[in-house]
Short mmCIF file of C-alpha atoms and ligand atoms in Angstrom, two decimals:
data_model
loop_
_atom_site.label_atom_id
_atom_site.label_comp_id
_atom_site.label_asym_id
_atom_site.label_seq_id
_atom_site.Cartn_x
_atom_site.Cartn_y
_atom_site.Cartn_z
CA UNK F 12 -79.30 -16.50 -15.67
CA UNK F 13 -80.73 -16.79 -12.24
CA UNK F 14 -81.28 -13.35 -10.65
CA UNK F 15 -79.09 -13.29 -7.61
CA UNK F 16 -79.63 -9.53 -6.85
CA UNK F 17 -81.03 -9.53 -3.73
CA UNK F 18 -78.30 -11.94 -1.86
CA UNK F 19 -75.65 -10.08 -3.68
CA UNK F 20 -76.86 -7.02 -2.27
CA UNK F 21 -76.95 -8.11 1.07
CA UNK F 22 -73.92 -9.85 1.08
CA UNK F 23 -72.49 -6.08 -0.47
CA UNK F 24 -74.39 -3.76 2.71
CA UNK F 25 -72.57 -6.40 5.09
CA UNK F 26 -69.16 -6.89 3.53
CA UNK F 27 -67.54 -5.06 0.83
CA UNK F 28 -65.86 -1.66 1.55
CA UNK F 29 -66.83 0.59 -1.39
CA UNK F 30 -64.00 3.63 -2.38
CA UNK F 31 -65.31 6.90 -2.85
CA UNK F 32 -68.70 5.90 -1.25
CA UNK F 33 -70.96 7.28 1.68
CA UNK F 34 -70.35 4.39 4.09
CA UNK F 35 -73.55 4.68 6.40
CA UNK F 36 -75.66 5.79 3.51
CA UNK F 37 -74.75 3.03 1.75
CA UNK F 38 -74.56 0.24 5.03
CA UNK F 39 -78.37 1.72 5.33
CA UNK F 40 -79.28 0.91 2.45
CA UNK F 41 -79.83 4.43 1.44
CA UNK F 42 -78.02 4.39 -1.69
CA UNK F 43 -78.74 1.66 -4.25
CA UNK F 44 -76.56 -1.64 -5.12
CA UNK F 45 -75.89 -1.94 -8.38
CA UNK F 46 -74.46 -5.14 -9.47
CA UNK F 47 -73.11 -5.02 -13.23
CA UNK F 48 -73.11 -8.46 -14.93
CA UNK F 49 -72.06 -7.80 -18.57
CA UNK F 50 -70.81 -5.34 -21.02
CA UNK F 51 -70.84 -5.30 -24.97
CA UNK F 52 -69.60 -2.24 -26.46
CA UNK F 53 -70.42 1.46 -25.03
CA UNK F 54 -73.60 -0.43 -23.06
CA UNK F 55 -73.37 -2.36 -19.46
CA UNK F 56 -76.34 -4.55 -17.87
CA UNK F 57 -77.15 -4.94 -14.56
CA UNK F 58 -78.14 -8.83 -12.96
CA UNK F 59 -81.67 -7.55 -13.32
CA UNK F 60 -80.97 -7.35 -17.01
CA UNK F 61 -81.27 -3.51 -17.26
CA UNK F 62 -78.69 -2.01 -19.41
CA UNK F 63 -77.47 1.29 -19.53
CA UNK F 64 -75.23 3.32 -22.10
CA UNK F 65 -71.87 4.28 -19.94
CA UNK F 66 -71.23 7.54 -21.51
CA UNK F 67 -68.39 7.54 -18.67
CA UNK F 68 -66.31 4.23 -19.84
CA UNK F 69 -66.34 3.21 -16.09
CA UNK F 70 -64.09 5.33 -14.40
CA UNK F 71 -62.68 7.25 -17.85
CA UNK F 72 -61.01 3.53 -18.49
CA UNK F 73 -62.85 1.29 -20.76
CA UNK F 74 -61.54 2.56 -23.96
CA UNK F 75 -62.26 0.60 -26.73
CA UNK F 76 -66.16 -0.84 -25.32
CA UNK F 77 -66.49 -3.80 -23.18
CA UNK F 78 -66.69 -7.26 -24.42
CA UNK F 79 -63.47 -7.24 -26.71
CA UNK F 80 -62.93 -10.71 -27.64
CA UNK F 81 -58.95 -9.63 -28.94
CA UNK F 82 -57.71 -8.70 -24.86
CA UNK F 83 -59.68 -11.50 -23.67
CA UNK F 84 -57.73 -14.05 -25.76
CA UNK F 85 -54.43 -12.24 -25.13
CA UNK F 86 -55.00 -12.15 -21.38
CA UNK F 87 -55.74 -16.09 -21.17
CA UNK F 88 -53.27 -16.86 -23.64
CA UNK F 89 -50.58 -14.89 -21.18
CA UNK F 90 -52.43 -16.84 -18.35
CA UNK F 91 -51.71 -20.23 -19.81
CA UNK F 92 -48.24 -19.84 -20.71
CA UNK F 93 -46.62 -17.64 -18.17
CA UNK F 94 -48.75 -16.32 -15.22
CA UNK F 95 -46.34 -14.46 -13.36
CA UNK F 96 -43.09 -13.35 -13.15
CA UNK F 97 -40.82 -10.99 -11.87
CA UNK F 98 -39.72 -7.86 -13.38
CA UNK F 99 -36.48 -7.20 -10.74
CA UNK F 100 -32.67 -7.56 -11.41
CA UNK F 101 -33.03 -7.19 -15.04
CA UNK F 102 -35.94 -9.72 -15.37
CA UNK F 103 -38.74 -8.88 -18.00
CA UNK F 104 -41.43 -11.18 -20.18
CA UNK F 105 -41.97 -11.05 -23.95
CA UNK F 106 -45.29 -9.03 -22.99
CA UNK F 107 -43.89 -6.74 -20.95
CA UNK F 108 -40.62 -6.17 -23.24
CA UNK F 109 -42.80 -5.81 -25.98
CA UNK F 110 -45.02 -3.00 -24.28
CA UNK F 111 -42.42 -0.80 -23.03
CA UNK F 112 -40.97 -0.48 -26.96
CA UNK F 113 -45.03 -0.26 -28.45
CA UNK F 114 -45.57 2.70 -24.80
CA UNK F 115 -42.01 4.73 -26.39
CA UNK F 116 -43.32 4.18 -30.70
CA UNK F 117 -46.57 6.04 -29.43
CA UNK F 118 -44.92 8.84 -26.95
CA UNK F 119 -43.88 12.00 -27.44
CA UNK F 120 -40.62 13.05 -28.38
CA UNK F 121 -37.54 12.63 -25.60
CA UNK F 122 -39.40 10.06 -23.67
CA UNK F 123 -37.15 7.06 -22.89
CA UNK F 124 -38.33 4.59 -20.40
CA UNK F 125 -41.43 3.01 -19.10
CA UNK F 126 -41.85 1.85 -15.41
CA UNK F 127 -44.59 -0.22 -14.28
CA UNK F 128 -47.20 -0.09 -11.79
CA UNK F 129 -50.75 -0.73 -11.37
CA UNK F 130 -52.75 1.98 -10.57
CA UNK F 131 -52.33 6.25 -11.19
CA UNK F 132 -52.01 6.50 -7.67
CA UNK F 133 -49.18 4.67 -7.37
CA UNK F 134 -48.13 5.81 -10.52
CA UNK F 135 -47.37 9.86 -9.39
CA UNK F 136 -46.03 7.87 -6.40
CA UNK F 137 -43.00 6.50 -8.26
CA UNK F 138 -42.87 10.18 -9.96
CA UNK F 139 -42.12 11.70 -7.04
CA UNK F 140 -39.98 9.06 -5.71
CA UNK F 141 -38.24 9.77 -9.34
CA UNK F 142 -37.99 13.65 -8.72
CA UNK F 143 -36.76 13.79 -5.73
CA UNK F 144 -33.61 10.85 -6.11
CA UNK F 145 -33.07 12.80 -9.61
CA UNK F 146 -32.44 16.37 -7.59
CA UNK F 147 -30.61 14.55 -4.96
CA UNK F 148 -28.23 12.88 -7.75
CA UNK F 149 -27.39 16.22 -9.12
CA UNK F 150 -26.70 17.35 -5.61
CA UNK F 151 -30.02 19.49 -5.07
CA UNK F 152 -31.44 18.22 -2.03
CA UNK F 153 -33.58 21.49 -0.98
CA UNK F 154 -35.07 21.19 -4.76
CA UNK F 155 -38.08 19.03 -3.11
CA UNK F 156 -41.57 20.34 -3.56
CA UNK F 157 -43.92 19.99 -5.89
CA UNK F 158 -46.82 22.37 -7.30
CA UNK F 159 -49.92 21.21 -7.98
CA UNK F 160 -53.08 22.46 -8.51
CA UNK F 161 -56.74 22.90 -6.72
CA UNK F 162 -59.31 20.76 -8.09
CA UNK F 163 -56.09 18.58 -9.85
CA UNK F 164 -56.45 14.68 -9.10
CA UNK F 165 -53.86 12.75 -9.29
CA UNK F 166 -54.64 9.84 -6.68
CA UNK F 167 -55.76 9.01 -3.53
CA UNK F 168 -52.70 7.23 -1.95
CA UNK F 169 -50.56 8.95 0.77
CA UNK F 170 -49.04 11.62 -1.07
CA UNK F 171 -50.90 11.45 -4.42
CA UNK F 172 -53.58 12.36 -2.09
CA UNK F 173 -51.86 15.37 -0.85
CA UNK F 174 -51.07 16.21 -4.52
CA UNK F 175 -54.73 15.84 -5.16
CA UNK F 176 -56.35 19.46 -4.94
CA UNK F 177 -60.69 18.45 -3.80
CA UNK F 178 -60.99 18.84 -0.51
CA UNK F 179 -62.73 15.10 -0.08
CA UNK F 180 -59.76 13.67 -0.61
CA UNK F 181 -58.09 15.10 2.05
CA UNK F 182 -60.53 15.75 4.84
CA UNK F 183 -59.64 13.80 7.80
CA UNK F 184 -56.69 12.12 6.62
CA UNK F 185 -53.53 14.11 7.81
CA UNK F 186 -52.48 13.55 4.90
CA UNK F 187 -48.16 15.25 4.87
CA UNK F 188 -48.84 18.92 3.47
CA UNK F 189 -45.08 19.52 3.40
CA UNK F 190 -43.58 19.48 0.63
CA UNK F 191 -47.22 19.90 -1.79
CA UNK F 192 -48.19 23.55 -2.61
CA UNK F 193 -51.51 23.81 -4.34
CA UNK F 194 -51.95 26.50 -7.00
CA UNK F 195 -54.56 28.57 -9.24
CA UNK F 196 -56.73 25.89 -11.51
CA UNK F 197 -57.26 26.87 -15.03
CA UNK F 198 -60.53 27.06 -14.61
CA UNK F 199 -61.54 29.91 -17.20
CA UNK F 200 -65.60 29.10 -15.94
CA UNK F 201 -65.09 30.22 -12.40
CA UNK F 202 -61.64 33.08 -13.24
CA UNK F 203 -61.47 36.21 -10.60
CA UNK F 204 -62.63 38.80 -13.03
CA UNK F 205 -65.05 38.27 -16.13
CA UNK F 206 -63.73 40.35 -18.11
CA UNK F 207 -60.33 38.87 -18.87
CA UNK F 208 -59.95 37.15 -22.10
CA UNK F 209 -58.93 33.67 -21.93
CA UNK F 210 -54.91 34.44 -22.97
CA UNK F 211 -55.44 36.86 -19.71
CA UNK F 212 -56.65 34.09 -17.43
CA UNK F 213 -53.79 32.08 -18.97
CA UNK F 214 -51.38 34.57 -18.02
CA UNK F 215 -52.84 35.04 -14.71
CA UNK F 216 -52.36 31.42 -13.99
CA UNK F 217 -49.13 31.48 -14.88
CA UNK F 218 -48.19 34.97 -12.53
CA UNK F 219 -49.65 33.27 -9.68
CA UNK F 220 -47.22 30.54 -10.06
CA UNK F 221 -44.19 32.42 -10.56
CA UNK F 222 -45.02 34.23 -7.21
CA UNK F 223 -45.22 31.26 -5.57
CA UNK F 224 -42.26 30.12 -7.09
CA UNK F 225 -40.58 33.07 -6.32
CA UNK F 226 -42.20 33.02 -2.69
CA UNK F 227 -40.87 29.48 -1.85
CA UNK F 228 -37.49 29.99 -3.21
CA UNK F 229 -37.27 28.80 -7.08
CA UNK F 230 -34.01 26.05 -5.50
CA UNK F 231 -37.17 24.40 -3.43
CA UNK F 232 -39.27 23.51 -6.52
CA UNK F 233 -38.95 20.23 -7.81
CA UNK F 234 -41.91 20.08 -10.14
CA UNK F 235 -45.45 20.51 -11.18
CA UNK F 236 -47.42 18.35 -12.04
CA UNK F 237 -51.33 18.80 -14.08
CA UNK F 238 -53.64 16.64 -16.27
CA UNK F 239 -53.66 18.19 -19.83
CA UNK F 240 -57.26 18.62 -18.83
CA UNK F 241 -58.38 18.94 -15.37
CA UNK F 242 -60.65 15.45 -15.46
CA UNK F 243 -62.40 14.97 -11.46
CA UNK F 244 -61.76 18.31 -10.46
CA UNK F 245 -64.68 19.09 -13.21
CA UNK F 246 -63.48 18.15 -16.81
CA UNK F 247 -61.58 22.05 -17.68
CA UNK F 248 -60.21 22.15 -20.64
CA UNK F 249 -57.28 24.72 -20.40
CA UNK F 250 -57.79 28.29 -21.82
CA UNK F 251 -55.84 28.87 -24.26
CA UNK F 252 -52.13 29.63 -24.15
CA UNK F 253 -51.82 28.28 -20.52
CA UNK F 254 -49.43 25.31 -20.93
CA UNK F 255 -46.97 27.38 -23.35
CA UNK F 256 -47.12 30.25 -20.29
CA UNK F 257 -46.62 27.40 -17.56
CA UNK F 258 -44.11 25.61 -19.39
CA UNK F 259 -42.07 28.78 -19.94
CA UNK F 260 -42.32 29.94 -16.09
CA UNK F 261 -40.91 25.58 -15.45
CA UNK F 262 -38.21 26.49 -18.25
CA UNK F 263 -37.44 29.49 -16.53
CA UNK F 264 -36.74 28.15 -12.99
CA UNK F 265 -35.66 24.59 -13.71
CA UNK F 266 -38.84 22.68 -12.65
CA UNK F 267 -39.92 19.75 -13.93
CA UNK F 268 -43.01 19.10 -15.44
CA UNK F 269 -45.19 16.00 -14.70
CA UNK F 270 -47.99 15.27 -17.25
CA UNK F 271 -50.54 13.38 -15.59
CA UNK F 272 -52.14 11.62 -19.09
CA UNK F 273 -54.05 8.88 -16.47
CA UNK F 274 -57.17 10.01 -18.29
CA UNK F 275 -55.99 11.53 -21.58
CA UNK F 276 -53.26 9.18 -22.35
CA UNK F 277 -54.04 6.66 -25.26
CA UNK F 278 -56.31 8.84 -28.07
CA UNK F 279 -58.91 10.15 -25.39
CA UNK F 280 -58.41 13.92 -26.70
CA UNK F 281 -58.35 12.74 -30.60
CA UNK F 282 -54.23 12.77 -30.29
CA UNK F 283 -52.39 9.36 -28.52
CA UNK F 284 -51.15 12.16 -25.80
CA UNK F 285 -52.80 15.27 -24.45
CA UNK F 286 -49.24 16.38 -23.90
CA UNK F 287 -48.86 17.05 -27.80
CA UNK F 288 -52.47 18.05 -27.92
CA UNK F 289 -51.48 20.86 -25.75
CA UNK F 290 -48.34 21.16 -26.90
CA UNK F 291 -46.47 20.17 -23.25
CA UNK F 292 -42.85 19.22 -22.49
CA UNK F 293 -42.99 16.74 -19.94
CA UNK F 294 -40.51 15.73 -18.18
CA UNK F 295 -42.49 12.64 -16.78
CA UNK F 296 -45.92 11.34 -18.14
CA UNK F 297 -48.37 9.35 -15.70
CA UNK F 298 -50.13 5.95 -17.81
CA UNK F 299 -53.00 4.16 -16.59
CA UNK F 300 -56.37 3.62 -17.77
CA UNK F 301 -56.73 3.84 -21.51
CA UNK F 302 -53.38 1.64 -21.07
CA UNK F 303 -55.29 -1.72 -20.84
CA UNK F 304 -58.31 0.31 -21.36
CA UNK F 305 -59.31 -1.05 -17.75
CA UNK F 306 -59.29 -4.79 -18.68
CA UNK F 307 -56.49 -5.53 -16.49
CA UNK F 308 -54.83 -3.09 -13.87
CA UNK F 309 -51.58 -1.35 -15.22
CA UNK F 310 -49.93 1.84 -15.22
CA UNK F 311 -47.07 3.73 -16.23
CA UNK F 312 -44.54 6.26 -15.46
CA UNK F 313 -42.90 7.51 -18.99
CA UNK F 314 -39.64 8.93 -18.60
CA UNK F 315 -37.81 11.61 -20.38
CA UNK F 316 -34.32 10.48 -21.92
CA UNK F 317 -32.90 14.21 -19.71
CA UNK F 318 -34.26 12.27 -16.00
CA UNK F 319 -33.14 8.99 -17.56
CA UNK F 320 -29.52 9.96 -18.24
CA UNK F 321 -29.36 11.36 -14.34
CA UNK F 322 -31.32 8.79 -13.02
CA UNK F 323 -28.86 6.35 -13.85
CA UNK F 324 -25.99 8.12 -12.45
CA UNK F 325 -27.72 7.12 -9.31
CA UNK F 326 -26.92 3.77 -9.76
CA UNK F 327 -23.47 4.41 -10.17
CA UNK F 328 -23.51 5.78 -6.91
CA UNK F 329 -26.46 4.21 -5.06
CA UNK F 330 -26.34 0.81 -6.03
CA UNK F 331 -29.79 -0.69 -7.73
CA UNK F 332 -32.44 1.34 -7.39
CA UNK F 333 -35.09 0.70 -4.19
CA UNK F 334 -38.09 0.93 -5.92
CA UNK F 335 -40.17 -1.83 -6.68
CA UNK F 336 -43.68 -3.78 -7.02
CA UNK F 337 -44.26 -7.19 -6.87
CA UNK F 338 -47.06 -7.05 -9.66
CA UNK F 339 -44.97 -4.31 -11.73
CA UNK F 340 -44.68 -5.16 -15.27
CA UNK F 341 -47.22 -8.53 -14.37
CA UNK F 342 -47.30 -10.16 -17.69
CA UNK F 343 -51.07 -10.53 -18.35
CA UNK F 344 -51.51 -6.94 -17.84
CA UNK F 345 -48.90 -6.31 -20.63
CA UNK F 346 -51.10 -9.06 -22.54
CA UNK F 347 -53.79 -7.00 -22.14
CA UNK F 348 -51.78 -3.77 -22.90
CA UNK F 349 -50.67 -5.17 -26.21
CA UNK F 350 -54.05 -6.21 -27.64
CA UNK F 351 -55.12 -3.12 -26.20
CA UNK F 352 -52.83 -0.84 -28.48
CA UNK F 353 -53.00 -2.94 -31.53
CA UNK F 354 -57.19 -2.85 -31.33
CA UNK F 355 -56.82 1.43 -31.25
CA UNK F 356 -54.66 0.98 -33.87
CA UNK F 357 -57.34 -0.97 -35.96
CA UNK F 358 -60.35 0.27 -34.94
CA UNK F 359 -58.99 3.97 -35.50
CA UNK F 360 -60.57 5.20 -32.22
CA UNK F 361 -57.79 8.03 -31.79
CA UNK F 362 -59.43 10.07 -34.85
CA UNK F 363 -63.19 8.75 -33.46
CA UNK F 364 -62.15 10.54 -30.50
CA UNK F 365 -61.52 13.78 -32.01
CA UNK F 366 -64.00 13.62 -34.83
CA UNK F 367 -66.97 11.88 -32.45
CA UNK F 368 -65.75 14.10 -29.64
CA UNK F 369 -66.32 17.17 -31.63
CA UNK F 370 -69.77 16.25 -33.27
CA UNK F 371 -71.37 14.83 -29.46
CA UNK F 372 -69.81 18.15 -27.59
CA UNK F 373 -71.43 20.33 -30.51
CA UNK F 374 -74.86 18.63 -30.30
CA UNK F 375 -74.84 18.77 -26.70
CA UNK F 376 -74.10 22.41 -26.60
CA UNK F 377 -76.99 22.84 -29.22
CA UNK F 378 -79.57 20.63 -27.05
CA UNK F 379 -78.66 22.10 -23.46
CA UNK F 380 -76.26 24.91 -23.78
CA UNK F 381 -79.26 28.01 -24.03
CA UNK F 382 -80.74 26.18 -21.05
CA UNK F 383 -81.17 28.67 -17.94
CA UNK F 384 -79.35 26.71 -15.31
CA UNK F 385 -76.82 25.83 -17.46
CA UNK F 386 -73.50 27.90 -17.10
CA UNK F 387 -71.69 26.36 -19.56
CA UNK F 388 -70.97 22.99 -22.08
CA UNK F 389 -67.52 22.31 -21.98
CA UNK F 390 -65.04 19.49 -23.02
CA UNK F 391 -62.37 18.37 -25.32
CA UNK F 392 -61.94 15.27 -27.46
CA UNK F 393 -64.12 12.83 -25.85
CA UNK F 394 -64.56 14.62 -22.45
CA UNK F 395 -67.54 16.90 -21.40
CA UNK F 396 -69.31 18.18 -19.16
CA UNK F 397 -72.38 20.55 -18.37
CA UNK F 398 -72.10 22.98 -15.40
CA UNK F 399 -75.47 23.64 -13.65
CA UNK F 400 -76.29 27.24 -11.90
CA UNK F 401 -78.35 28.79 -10.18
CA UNK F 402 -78.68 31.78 -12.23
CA UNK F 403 -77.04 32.00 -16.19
CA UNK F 404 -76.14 35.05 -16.02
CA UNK F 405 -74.39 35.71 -13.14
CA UNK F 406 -72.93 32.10 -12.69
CA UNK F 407 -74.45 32.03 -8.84
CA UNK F 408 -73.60 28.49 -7.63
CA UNK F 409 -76.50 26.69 -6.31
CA UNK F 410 -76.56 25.71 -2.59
CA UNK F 411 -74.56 22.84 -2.02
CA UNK F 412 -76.76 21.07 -0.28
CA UNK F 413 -79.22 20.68 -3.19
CA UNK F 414 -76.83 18.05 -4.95
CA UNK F 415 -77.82 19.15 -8.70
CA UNK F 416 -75.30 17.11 -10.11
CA UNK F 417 -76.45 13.66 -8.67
CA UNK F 418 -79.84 14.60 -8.70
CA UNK F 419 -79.57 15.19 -12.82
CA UNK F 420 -77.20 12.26 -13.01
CA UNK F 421 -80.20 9.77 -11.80
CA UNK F 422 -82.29 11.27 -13.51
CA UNK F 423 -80.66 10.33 -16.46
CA UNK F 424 -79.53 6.90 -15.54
CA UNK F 425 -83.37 6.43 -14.91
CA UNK F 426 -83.23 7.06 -18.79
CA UNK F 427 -80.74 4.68 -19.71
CA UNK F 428 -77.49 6.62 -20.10
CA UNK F 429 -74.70 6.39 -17.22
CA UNK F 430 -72.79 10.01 -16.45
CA UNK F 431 -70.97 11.11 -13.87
CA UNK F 432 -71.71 13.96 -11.12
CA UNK F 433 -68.54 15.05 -10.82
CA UNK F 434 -66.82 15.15 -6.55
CA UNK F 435 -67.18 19.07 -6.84
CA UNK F 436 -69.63 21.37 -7.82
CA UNK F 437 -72.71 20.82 -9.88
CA UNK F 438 -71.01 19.41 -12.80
CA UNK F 439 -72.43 16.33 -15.16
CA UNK F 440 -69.52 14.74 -16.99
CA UNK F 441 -68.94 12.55 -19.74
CA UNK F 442 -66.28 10.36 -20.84
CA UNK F 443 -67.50 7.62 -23.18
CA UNK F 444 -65.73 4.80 -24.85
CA UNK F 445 -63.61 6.21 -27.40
CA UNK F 446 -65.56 4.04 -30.02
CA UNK F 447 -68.89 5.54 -29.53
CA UNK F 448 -70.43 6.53 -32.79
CA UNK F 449 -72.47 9.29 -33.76
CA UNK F 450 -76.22 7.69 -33.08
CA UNK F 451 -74.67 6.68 -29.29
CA UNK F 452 -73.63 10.23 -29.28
CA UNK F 453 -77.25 11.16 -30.17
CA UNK F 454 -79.00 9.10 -27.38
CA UNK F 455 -76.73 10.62 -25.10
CA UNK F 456 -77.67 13.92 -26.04
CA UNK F 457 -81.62 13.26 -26.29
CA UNK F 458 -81.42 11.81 -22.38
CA UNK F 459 -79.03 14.79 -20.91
CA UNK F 460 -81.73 17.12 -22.35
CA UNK F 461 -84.58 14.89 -21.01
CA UNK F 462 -82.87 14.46 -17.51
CA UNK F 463 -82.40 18.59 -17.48
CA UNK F 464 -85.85 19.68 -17.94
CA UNK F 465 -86.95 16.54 -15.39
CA UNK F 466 -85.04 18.47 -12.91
CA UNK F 467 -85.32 22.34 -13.44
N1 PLP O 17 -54.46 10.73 -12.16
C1 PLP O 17 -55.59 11.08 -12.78
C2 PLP O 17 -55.56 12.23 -13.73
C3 PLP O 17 -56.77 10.37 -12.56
O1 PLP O 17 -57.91 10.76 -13.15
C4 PLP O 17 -56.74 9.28 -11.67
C5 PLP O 17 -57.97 8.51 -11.42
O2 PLP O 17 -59.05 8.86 -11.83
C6 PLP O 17 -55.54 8.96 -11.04
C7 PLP O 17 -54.42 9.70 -11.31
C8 PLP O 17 -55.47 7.85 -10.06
O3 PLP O 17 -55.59 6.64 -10.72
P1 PLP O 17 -56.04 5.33 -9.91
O4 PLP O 17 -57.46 5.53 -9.52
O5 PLP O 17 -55.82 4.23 -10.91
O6 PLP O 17 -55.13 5.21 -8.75
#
């Protein structure tokens, strides 16, 4: 293949807006192109033919490896036959029938409905659309905000953004603060006193929201909405108890509970859902990624049969509901939803999760985890991530301005394996295909341990 780097590269510095990117840095030239050609199971290459291992599945997405010759077929087959069409006034396609009833068959129990979108973002968007008609239906209409928590992602859009608790997301924006309220992350790491046990910290979580419940006025709170797992804000795996204390302060005061399963949704904790991993009620669950795992956009809102059977009212007394996408429910993103399912089904990547998950999370700890300037080796399923500080004992953050995490993240990209700095802190996550096997696991390992001692 001719190498067309360096006018892609310059066409990229002149032209394409990047998300999430440093816009002058990169406009400058300061921060490398990096144009990705190809992809064949947990490995990408580059148009310079360099090929890394992508221990982070893209963005958390690409669930089942690159290069799957199964969604490729079903999304030209869909292409062929039926392109487009709408999903309004009762319209639907055989793919997008079809995935709704295989979404329900894999959910947990009392879920009811799927609606369609394309993105997470605008994803939590319907689900707060959803909350607040369903409290206006039953004749609640102070019963409006919703809790969420710091270092929570859920989006970047107008008011997923405001839901979204990193401060990058928001600087600058004026984005509405209204009717978000941002409490206590579960971050066990990083809790107010060392001492507690992790059933304190839970509890402590837990206290803080009911005062702020209690604070706001419990017939203001709509909902609350987490990720099983806090993913951007630094891959956290809850401490244990905390979603049976949340869920019981929710119960308690007639909030609903929003599962945001973007990331975890689809086998990426070694369970289909985190929300039975964790043993949460949700009242809503938020679909994307692992969905198509990333080969075409889609996403999800999963809603319980209790918000169904009000929801509906509304029409009664509304008229059809005024929420809609053009693209919702687009037919070759079901195609590719449907292959997608069936391959996780055959390939048996749920339990890989779990059982890979388990062995890569143990060896890193082993490799890395006695390391001085490593606080901690976290992770769940087929999430992890290493938090750098200054000093082990004492947890000291290092200066912020010393950028650990990207510096150890290039440093291991420079030896073939791709992880993510995570937006806050100096964390180094990973989020591999859920197919990765035990040798990938090992190289991973072997270059996180190499990129460590590069840098310390
Ligand atoms: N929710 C969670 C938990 C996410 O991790 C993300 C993206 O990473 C989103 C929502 C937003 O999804 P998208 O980037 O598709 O809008």
């Amino acid at each position: 293949m001719l190498d067309r780097s360096n006018e892609l590269t310059a066409w990229d510095r002149d032209h394409f807006f990047h998300p999430s990117t440093h816009m002058g840095a990169h406009a400058r030239g300061e921060t490398p192109t990096r144009v990705i050609a190809g992809g064949e199971g947990v490995y990408i290459t580059d148009t310079t033919g360099r090929k890394s291992l992508d221990a982070f599945a893209g963005l958390y997405c690409v669930n089942v490896g690159y290069g799957r010759q199964k969604i490729a077929d079903a999304i030209a087959e869909q292409a062929k036959n039926l392109a487009y069409y709408h999903a309004y006034v009762g319209h639907g396609t055989e793919a997008s029938i079809t995935l709704s009833k295989m979404i329900i068959d894999r959910a947990p129990a009392g879920m009811s409905r799927v609606y369609f979108g394309l993105s997470g973002s605008d994803a939590n968007e319907t689900n707060i659309k959803l909350i607040w008609y369903y409290n206006n239906i039953l004749g609640r209409p102070d019963k409006k905000k919703i809790i969420s928590r710091w270092r929570g992602y859920h989006g970047s859009g107008v008011m997923t953004g405001s839901l979204t608790g990193l401060a990058l997301f928001h600087n600058a924006f004026d984005l509405p603060r209204a009717p978000v309220l941002h409490t206590e992350a579960p971050y066990y790491f990083r809790r107010p006193d060392r001492s507690m046990s992790e059933e304190q910290f839970s509890q402590y979580c837990a206290d803080k929201l009911e005062e702020m419940i209690i604070t706001e006025g419990p017939e203001t709170i709509a909902a609350f909405i987490g990720e099983p797992i806090l993913g951007t804000g630094g891959i956290v795996p809850p401490p244990n108890g905390y979603w049976q204390k949340i869920q019981a302060v929710l119960d308690k005061y007639d909030i609903l509970l929003v599962a945001d399963e973007v990331v975890t949704g689809f086998g990426r904790l070694g369970t289909m859902f985190g929300s039975d991993h964790y043993g949460m009620k949700p009242d809503l669950i938020t679909i994307a990624k692992g969905l198509t795992s990333a080969y075409a956009p889609l996403s999800g809102t999963i809603v319980s049969n209790k918000m169904w059977q009000v929801l509906i009212q509304g029409s009664d007394q509304l008229g059809a509901i005024g929420h809609g996408w053009t693209y919702s429910a687009h037919p070759i993103c079901a195609a590719a939803g449907i292959a997608n399912l069936e391959l996780i089904d055959e390939l048996g990547i749920v339990e890989n999760a779990g059982t890979t998950g388990a062995y890569f999370r143990s060896e890193l700890e082993k490799a890395v985890g006695g390391h001085r300037n490593v606080g901690e080796v976290r992770g769940d399923g087929l999430m992890a991530a290493i938090e750098f500080v200054e000093d082990k004992d004492d947890s000291t953050f290092f200066d912020a301005g010393r950028k650990i995490g990207p510096q150890v993240a290039s440093a291991l990209l420079e030896r073939g394996v791709i992880g993510r700095a995570m937006p806050q802190g100096d964390i180094l996550g990973f989020a591999p295909p859920l197919c990765l096997t035990r040798e990938e696991a090992d190289i991973v390992v072997k270059a996180a341990a190499d990129a460590i001692e590069t840098v310390f």
